[in-house]
Coordinates of C-alpha atoms and ligand atoms in Angstrom, one line a residue:
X1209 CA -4.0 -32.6 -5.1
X1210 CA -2.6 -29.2 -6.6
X1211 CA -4.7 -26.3 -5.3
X1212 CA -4.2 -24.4 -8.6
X1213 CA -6.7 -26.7 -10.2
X1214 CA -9.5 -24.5 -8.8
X1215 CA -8.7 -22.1 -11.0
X1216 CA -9.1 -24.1 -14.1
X1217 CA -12.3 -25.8 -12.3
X1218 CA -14.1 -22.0 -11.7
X1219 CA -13.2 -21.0 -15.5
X1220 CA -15.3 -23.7 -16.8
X1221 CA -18.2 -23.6 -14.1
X1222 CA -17.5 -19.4 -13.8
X1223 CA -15.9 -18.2 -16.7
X1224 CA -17.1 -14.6 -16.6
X1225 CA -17.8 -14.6 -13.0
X1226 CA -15.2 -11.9 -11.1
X1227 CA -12.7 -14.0 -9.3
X1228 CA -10.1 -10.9 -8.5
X1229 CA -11.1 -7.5 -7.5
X1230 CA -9.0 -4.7 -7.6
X1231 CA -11.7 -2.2 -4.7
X1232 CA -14.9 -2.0 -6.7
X1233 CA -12.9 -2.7 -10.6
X1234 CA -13.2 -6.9 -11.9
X1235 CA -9.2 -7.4 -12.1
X1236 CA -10.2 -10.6 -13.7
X1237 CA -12.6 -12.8 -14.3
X1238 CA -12.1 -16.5 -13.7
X1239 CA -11.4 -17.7 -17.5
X1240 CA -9.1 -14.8 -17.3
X1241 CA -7.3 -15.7 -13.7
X1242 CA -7.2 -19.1 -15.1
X1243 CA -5.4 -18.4 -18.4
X1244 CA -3.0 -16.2 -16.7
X1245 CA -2.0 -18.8 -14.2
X1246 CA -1.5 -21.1 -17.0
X1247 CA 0.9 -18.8 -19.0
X1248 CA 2.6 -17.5 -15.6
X1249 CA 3.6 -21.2 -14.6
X1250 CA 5.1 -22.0 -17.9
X1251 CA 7.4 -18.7 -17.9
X1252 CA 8.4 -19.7 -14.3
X1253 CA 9.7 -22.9 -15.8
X1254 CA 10.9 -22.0 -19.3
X1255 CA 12.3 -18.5 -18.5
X1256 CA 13.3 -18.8 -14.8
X1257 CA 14.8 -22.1 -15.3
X1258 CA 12.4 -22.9 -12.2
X1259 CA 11.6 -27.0 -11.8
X1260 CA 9.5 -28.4 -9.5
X1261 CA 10.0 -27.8 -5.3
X1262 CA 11.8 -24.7 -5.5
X1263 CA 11.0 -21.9 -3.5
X1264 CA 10.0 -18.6 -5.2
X1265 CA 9.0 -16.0 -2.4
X1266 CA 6.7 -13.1 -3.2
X1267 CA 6.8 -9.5 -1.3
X1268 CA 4.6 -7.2 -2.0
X1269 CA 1.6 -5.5 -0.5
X1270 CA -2.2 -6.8 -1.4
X1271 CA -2.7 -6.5 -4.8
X1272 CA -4.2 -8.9 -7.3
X1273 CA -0.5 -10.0 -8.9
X1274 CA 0.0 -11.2 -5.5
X1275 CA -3.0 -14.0 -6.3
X1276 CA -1.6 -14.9 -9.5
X1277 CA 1.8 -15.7 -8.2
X1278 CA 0.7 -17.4 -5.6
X1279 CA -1.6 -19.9 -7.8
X1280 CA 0.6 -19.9 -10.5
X1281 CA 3.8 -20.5 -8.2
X1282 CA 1.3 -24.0 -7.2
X1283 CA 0.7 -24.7 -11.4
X1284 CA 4.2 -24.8 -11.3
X1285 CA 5.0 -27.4 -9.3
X1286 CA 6.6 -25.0 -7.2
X1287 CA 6.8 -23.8 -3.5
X1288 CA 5.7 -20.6 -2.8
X1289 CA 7.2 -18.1 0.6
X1290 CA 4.9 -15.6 1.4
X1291 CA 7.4 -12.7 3.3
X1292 CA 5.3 -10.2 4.9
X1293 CA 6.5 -7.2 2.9
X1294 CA 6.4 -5.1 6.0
X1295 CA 9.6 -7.0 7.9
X1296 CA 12.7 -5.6 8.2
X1297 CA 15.2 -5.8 5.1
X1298 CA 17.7 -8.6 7.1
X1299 CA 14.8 -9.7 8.4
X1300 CA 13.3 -10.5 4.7
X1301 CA 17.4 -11.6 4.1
X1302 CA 17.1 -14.3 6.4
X1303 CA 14.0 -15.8 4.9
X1304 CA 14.7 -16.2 1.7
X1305 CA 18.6 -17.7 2.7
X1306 CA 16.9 -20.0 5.2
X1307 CA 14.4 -21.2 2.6
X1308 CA 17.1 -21.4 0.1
X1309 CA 14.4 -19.3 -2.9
X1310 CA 15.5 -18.8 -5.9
X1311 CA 13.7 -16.3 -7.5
X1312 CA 11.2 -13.5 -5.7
X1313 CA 8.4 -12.2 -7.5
X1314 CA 7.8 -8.4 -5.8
X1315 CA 6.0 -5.3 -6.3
X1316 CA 7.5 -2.0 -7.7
X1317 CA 7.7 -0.6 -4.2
X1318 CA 9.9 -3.4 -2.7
X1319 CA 12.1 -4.6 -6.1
X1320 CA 14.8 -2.4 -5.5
X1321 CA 15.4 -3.3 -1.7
X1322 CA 15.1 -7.2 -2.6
X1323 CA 16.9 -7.0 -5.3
X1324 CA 20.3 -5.6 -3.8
X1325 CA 19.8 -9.0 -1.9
X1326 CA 20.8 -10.6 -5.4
X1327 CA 24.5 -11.8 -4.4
X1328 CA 23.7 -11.3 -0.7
X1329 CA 21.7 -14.3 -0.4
X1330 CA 23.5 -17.1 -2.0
X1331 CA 19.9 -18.4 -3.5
X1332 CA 18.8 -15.7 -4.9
X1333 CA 19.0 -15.3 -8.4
X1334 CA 16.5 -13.1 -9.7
X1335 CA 13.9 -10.6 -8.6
X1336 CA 10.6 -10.3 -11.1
X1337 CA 8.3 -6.9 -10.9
X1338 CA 5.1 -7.4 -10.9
X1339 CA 3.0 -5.8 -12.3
X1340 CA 6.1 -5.0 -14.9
X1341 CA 7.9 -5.8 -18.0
X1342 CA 9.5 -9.4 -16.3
X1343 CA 5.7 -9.7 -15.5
X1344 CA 4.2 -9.2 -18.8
X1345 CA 7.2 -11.8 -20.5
X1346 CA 6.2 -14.6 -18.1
X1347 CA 2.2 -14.1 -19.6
X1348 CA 3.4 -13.8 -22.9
X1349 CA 4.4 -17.3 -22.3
X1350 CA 2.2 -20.5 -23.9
X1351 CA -0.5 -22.1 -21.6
X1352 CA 1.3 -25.0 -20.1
X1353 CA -0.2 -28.0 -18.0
X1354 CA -0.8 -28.3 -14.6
X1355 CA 1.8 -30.3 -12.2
X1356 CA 0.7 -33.0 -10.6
X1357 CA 1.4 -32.5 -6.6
X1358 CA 1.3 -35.4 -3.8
X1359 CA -0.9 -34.4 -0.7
X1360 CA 2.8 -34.5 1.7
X1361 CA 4.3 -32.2 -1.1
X1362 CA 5.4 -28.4 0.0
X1363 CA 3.2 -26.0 -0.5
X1364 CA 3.6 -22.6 1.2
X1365 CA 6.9 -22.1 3.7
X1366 CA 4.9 -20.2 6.4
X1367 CA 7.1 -18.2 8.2
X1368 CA 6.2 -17.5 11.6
X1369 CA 5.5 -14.0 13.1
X1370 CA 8.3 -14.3 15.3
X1371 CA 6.8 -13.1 18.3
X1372 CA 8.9 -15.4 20.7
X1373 CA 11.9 -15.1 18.9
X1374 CA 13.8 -16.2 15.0
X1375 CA 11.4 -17.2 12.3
X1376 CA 10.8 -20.6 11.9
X1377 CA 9.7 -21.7 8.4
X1378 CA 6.2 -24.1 9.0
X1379 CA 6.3 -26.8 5.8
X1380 CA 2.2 -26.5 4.8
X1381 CA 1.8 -29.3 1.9
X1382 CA -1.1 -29.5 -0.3
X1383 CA -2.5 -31.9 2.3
X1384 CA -2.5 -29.5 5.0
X1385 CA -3.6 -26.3 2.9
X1386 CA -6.6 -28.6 1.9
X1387 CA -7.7 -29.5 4.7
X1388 CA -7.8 -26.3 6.3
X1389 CA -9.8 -25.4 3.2
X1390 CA -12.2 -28.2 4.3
X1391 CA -12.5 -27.1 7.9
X1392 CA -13.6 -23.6 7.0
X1393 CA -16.3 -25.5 5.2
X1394 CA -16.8 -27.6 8.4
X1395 CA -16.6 -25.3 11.3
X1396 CA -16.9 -21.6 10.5
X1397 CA -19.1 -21.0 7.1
X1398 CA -20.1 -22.2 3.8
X1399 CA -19.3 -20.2 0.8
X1400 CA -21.2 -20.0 -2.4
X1401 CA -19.5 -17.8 -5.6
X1402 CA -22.3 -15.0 -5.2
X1403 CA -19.7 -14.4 -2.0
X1404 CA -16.6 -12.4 -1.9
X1405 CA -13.2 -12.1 0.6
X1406 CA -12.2 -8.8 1.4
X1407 CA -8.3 -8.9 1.7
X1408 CA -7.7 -6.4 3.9
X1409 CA -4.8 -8.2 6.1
X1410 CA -1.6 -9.6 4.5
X1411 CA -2.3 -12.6 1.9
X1412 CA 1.3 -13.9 3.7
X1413 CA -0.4 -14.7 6.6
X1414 CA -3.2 -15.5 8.1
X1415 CA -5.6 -14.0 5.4
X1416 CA -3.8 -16.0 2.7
X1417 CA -5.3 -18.9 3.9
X1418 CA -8.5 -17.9 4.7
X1419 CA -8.4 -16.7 1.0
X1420 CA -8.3 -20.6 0.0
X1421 CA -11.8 -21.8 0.8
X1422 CA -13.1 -18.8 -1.0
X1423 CA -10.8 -19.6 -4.2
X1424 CA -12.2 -23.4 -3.9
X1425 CA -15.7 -22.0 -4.1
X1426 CA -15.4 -19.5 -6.7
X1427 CA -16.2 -15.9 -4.4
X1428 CA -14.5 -13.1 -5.6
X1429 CA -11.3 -12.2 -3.7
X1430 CA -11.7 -8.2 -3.2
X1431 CA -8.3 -6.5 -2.7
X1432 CA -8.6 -3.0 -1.0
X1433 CA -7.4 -0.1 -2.8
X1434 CA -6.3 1.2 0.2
X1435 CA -4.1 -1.6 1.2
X1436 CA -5.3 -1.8 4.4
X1437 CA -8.4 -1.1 6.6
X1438 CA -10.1 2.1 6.0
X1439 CA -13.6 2.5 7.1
X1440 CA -14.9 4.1 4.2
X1441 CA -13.8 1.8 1.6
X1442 CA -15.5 -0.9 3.3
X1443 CA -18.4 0.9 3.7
X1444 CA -18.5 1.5 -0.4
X1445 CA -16.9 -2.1 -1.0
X1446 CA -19.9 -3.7 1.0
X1447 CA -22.2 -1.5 -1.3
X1448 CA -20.5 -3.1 -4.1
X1449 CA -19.7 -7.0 -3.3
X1450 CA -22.4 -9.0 -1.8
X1451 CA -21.8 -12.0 0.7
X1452 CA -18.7 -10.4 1.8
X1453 CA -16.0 -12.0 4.5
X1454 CA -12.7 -10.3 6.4
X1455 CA -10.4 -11.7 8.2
X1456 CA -9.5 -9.3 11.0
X1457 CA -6.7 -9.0 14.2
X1458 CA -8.7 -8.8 17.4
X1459 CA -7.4 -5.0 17.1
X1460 CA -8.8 -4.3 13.9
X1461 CA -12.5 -5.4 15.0
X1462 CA -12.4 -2.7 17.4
X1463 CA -11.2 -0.2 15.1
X1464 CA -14.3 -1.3 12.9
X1465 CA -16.8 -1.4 15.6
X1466 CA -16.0 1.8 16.3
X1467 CA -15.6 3.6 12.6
X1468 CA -19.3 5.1 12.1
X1469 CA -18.6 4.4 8.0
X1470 CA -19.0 0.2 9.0
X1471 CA -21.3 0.9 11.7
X1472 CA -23.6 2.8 8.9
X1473 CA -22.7 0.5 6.3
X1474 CA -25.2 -1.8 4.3
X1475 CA -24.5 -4.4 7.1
X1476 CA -26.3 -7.0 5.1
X1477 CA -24.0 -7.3 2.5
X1478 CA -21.3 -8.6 5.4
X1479 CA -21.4 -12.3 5.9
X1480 CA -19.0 -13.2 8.2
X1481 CA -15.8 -11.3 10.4
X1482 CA -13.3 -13.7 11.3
X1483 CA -10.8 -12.8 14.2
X1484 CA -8.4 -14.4 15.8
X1485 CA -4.5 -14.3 15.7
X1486 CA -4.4 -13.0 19.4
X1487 CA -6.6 -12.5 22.1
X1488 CA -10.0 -10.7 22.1
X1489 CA -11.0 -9.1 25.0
X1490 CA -14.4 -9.4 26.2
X1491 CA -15.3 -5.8 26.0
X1492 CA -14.4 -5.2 22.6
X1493 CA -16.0 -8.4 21.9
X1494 CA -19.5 -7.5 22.9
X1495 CA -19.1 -4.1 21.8
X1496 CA -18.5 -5.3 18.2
X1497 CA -21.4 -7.8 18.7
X1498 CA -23.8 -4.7 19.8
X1499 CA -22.9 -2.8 16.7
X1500 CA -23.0 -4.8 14.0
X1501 CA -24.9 -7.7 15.4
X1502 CA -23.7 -11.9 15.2
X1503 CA -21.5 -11.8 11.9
X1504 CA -18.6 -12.9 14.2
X1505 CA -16.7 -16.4 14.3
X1506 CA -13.2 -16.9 16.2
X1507 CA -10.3 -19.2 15.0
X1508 CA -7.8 -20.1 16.8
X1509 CA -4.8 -21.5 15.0
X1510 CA -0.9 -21.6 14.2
X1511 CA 1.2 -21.5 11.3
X1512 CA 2.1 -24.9 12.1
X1513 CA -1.7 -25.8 12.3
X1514 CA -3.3 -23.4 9.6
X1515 CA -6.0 -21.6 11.0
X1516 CA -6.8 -24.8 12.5
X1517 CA -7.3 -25.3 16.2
X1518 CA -10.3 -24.3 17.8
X1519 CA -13.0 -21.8 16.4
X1520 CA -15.9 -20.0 18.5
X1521 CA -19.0 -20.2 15.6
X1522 CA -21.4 -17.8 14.6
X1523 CA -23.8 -19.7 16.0
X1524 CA -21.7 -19.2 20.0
X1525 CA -21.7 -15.3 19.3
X1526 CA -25.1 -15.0 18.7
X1527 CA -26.3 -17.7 22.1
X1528 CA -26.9 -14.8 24.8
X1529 CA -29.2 -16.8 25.9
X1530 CA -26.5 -19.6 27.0
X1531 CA -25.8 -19.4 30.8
X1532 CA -22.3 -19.6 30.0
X1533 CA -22.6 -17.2 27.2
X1534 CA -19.7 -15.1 28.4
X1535 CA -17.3 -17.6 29.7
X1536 CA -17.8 -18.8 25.6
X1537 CA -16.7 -15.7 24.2
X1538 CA -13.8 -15.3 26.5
X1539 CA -12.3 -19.1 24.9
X1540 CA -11.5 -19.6 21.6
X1541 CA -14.2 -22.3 21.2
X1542 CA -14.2 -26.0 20.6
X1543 CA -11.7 -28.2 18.8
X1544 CA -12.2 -28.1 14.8
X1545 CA -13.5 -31.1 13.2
X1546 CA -10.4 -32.5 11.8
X1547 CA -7.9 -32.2 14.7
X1548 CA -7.7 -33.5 18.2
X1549 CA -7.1 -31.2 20.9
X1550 CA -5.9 -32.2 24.5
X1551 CA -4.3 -30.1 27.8
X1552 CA -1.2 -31.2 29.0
X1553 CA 1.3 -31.1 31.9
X1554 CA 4.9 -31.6 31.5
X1555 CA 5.5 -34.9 31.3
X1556 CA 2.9 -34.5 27.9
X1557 CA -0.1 -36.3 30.8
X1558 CA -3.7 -35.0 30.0
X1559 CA -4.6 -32.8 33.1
X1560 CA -8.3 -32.4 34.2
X1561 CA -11.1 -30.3 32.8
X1562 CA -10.5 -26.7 34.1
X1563 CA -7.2 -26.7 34.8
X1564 CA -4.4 -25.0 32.8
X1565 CA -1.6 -26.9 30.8
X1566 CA 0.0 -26.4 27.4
X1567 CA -2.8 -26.9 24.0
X1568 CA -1.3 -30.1 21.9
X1569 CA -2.9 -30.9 18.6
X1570 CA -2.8 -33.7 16.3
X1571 CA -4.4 -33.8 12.9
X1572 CA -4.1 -33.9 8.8
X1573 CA -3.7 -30.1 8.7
X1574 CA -0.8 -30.2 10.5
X1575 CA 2.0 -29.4 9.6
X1576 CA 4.8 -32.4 8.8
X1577 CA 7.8 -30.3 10.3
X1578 CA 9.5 -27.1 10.1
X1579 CA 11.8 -26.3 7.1
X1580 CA 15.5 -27.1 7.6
X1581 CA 15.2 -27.7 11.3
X1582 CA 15.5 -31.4 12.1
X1583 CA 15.8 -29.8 16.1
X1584 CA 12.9 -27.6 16.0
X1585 CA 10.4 -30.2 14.4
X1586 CA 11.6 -33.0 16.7
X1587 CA 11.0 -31.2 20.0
X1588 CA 7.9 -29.5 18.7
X1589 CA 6.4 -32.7 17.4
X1590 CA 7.4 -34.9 19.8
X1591 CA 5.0 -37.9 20.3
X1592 CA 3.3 -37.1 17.3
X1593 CA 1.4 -34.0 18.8
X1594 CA 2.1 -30.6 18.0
X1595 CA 3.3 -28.7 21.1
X1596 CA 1.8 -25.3 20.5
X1597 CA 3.2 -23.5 23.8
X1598 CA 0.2 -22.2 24.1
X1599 CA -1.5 -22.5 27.8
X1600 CA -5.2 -23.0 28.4
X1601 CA -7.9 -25.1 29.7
X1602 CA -11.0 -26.9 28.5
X1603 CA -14.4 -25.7 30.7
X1604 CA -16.7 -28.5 31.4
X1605 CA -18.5 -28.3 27.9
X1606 CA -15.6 -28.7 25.7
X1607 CA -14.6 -25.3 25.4
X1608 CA -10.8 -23.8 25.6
X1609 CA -9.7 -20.9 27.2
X1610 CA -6.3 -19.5 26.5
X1611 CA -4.5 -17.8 28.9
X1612 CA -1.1 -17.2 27.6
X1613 CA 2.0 -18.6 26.0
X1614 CA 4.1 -20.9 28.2
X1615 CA 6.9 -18.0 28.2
X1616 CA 4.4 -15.1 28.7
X1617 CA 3.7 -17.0 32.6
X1618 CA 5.2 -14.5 35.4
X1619 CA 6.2 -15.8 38.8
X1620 CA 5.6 -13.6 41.6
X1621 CA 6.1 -14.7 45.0
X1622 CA 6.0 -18.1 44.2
X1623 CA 2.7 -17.2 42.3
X1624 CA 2.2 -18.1 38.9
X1625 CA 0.1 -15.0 37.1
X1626 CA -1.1 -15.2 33.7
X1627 CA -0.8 -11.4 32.1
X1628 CA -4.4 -11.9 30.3
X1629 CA -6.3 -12.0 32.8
X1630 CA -4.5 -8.6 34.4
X1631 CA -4.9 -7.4 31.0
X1632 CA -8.6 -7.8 30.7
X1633 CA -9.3 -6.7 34.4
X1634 CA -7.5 -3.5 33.6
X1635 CA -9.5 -3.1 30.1
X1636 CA -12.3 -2.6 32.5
X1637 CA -11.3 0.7 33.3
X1638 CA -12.9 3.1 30.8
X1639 CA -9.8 5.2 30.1
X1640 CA -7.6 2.1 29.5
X1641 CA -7.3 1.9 25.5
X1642 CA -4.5 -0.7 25.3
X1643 CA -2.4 -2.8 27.9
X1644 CA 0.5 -5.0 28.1
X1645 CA 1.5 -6.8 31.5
X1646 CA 4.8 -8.4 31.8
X1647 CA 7.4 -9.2 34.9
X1648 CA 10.7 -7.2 35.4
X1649 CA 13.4 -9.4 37.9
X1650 CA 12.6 -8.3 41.3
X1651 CA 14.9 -9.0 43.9
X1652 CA 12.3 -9.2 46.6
X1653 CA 9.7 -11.3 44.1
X1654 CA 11.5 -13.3 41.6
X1655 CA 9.5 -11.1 39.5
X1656 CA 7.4 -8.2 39.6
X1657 CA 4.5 -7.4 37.4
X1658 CA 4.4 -4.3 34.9
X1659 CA 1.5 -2.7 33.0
X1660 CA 2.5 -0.7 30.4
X1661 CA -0.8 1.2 29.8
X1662 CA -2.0 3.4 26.5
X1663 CA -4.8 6.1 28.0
X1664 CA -7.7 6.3 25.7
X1665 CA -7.4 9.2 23.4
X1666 CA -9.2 12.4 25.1
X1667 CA -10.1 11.0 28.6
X1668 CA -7.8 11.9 31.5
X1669 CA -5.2 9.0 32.0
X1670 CA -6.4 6.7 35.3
X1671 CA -4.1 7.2 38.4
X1672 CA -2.7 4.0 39.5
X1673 CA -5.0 3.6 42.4
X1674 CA -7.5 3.8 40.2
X1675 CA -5.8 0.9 38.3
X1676 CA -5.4 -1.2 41.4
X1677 CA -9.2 -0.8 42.2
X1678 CA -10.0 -2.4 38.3
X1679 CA -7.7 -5.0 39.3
X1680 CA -9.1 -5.6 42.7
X1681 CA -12.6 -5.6 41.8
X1682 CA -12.1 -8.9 39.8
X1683 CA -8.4 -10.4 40.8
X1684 CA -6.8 -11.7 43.7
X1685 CA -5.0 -9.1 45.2
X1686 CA -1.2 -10.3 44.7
X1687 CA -2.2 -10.6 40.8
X1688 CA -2.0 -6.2 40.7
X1689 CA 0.9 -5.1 38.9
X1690 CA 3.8 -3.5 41.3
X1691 CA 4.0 -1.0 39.0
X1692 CA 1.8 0.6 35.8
X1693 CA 3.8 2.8 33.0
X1694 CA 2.2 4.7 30.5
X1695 CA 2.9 5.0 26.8
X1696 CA 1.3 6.6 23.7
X1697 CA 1.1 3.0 22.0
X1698 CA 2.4 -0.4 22.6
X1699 CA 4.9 -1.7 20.3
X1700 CA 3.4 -4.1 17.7
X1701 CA 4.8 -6.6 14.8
X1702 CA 4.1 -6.2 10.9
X1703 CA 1.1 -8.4 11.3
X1704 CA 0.0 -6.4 14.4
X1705 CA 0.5 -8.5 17.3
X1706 CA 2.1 -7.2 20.5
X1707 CA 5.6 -8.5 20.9
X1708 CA 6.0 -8.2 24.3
X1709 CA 9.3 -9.7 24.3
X1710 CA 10.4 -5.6 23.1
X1711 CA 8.8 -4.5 26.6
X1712 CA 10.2 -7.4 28.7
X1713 CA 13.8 -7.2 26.8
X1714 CA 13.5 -3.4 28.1
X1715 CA 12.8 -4.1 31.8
X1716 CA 15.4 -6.6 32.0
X1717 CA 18.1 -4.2 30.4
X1718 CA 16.9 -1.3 32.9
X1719 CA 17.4 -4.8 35.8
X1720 CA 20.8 -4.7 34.6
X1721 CA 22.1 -1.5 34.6
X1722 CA 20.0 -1.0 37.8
X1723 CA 18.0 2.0 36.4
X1724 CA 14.5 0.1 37.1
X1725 CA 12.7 3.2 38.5
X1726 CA 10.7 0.1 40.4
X1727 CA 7.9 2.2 41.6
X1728 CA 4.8 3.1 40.6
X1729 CA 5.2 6.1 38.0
X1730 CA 2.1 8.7 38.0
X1731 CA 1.0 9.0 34.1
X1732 CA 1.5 12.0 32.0
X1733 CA -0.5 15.1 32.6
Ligands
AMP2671 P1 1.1 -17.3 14.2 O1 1.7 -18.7 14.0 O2 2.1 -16.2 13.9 O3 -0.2 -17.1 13.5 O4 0.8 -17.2 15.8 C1 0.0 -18.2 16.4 C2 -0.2 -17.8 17.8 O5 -1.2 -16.7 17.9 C3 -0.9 -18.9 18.6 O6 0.0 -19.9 19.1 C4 -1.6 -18.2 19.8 O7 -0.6 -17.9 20.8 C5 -2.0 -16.9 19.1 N1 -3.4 -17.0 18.6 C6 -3.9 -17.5 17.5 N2 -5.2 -17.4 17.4 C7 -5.6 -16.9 18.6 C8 -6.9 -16.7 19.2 N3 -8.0 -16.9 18.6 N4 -6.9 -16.2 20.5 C9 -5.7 -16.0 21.2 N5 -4.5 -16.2 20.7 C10 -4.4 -16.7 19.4

């Protein structure tokens, strides 16, 4: 099944129904999203020369053109690359070689970077502006028909984040995009066209595909003006849109818990905040919860397995009464509906409930390989399980913790110590606003651990012994870091995860040219 044929579904049931919002202004309805898709897909074929399963990639920031490339990149027959807009120019290089696009449809802002790629990248051949002249040629064009796609057919190139190291290209085929679709349905909320998405992360990620179930259902897809989160926008968006979902990074939540624009917002025009994407810490969990009450669900999920894992529902957040109510919203739930979820040890043997061992997954939404890389796909797939190098462990009613990527693990001493749970001890401490622990070589340890600390704003940076003591009131005493350093933020990636490979890169160049300071370094006064 082709995707696109929601549109043309919504425009009979919906036709003047707002499908794409541009803040608080109907871009289009969905007779008019519809139509455009239709005359955008012919002019990808008949002008671009385009036929069906090439790649076109889009980059550009949130904005509705983004929607109507994407769907009519799927009319098309065609496969679409998302690039984060926000990556580096060789970074953005290498995607579009690797996926071998053709033609890139961009925003004003990025057409003139991309398009000295033209020649550059052997693909490339063109670079359309959108909104823009090319643009308005391609919707000048007739209406032309749907193509027909077969469920194992690509879809969407998912490049991944790249936090552990090159981008790897995750094949998602109509199948998989589908039944991630259904799974939302399934396991974190129904959604009715009186409902609306606010698009306030990058559609190339994560929030592209929480976008789908919404477009399947007819619920307006709200674009921020603001391109971005900003307090009070949402506040006068949820005035606006009723019914109204986000996706949001575990750091975002926090930065809306704590924005008194949400917090006063009309609340009950927000139906449901979807995190995930990296861990949540407890604190900022409940805090979140306290303010604007039990509108949160979790996903856990992988490009290779969109948005499809686990998930922590609504229904979880809002069960204080639950004995285990806390241990629940420290995990990242219970498997999804659709996929199987098992723990493993090396040798790929199920290990028992509560202990740790890498997160395998098996399912339709899956995805069938990454793009190009015969290697990669083999040793990730192997047995027919999706290796997600991801370590956790299931509690005794079904529910999986995560503790850290397989590489993340430090070994001190002969000890192995997983970084979250340092992380989250330390977050105790009041005037801790952001950590990231990591291990430096130590000649005496193997390894030695390292907080790299971000003082909340206005309080007095904690001493280090006041650090130990938040460590030692809930760890085992070799599990405090040898050493804390402080820093006014922690380095993040374009989708706004911490890439701790930048700070473990750094301690291993100071291990090399032996100008580790390898004590503990007072903060800044
Ligand atoms: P990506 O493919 O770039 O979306 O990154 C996926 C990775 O993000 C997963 O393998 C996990 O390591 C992490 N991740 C995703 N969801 C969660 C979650 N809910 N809690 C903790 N980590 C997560």
């Amino acid at each position: 099944m082709n995707v696109a044929t929601w549109l043309d579904r919504n425009a009979r049931q919906l036709p003047d129904h707002a499908a794409i919002a541009d803040g608080a202004r109907v871009h289009a309805t969905w007779r008019d999203w519809a139509a455009r898709s239709a005359a955008l897909s012919t002019g990808l074929r008949e002008l671009l020369g385009l036929s069906t399963g090439d790649r076109v990639a889009i980059i550009m920031r949130n904005r509705p053109e983004y929607l109507e490339a994407q769907f009519a990149i799927w009319r098309a027959g065609l496969v679409a690359v998302p690039v984060n807009a926000r990556l580096h120019r060789d970074e953005i290089a290498f995607v579009l070689s690797h996926s071998g696009t053709s033609v890139v449809v961009a925003d004003e802002e990025h057409a003139e970077d991309i398009s000295s790629l033209v020649g550059e990248v052997p693909s490339l051949r063109t670079v359309v502006v959108a909104p823009g002249e090319d643009w308005q040629r391609l919707l000048a064009s007739a209406a032309g028909p749907l193509v027909d796609r077969a469920p194992g057919d690509a879809a969407w190139l998912f490049y991944t984040s790249g936090t552990t190291g090159r981008p790897k290209g995750a094949t998602l085929t109509f199948r998989n995009l589908l039944m991630a679709s259904l799974s939302y349905f399934a396991d974190v909320d129904s959604v009715t066209p009186r409902d609306s998405i606010l698009q306030s992360a990058p559609l190339s990620h994560g929030a592209g595909l929480y976008g789908l179930p919404h477009v399947a259902k007819g619920a307006t897809s709200v674009i921020p003006i603001s391109g971005g989160v900003d307090g009070e926008e949402i506040a006068w968006l949820l005035d606006r849109w009723s019914g109204m979902s986000l996706f949001a990074a575990p750091t975002m939540v926090r930065r809306l818990a704590t924005d008194p624009h949400v917090v006063n917002a009309n609340l009950d025009h927000a139906r449901t905040i979807i995190y995930g994407g990296a861990p949540m810490y407890l604190a900022d969990l409940q805090y979140a919860l306290d303010v604007i009450g039990p509108k949160f669900a979790q996903i856990y999920g992988q490009g290779e397995a969109p948005m499809t894992i686990t998930g922590l529902s609504k229904a979880d957040h809002a069960a204080r009464d639950h004995p285990r109510f806390e241990q629940h919203l420290q995990s990242v739930g219970v498997p999804r509906t659709d996929v199987e979820v098992r723990v493993v040890d090396e040798q790929d043997v199920d290990v028992p409930v509560g202990e740790l061992g890498e997160v395998l997954v098996r399912g339709e939404v899956v995805m069938p390989g990454y793009w190009e890389e015969p290697e990669a796909t083999a040793e990730t797939l192997r047995g027919g399980w999706l290796h997600t190098g991801d370590i956790g462990a299931f509690d005794e009613d079904g529910y999986l913790t995560l503790h850290d990527r397989s590489k993340d693990l430090v070994i001190s001493g002969g000890m192995n110590i997983y970084p979250r749970e340092v992380e989250e001890a330390l977050l105790h401490h009041p005037a801790v606003e952001a950590v990231a622990v990591t291990g430096r070589p130590d000649a005496e340890w193997g390894e030695a651990l390292v907080a790299f600390v971000v003082p909340s704003d206005g309080t007095k940076p904690p001493s280090p012994a006041e650090l130990d003591a938040a460590c030692l009131d809930r760890l085992a005493r070799y599990k405090r870091p040898k050493e804390y350093r402080f820093l006014d933020a922690l380095p993040t990636n374009n989708y706004g995860k911490v890439v701790k490979r930048e700070l473990r890169d750094q301690l291993q160049a100071e291990a090399h040219t032996g100008s580790a300071p390898g004590t503990t370094q007072e903060p800044p006064v």
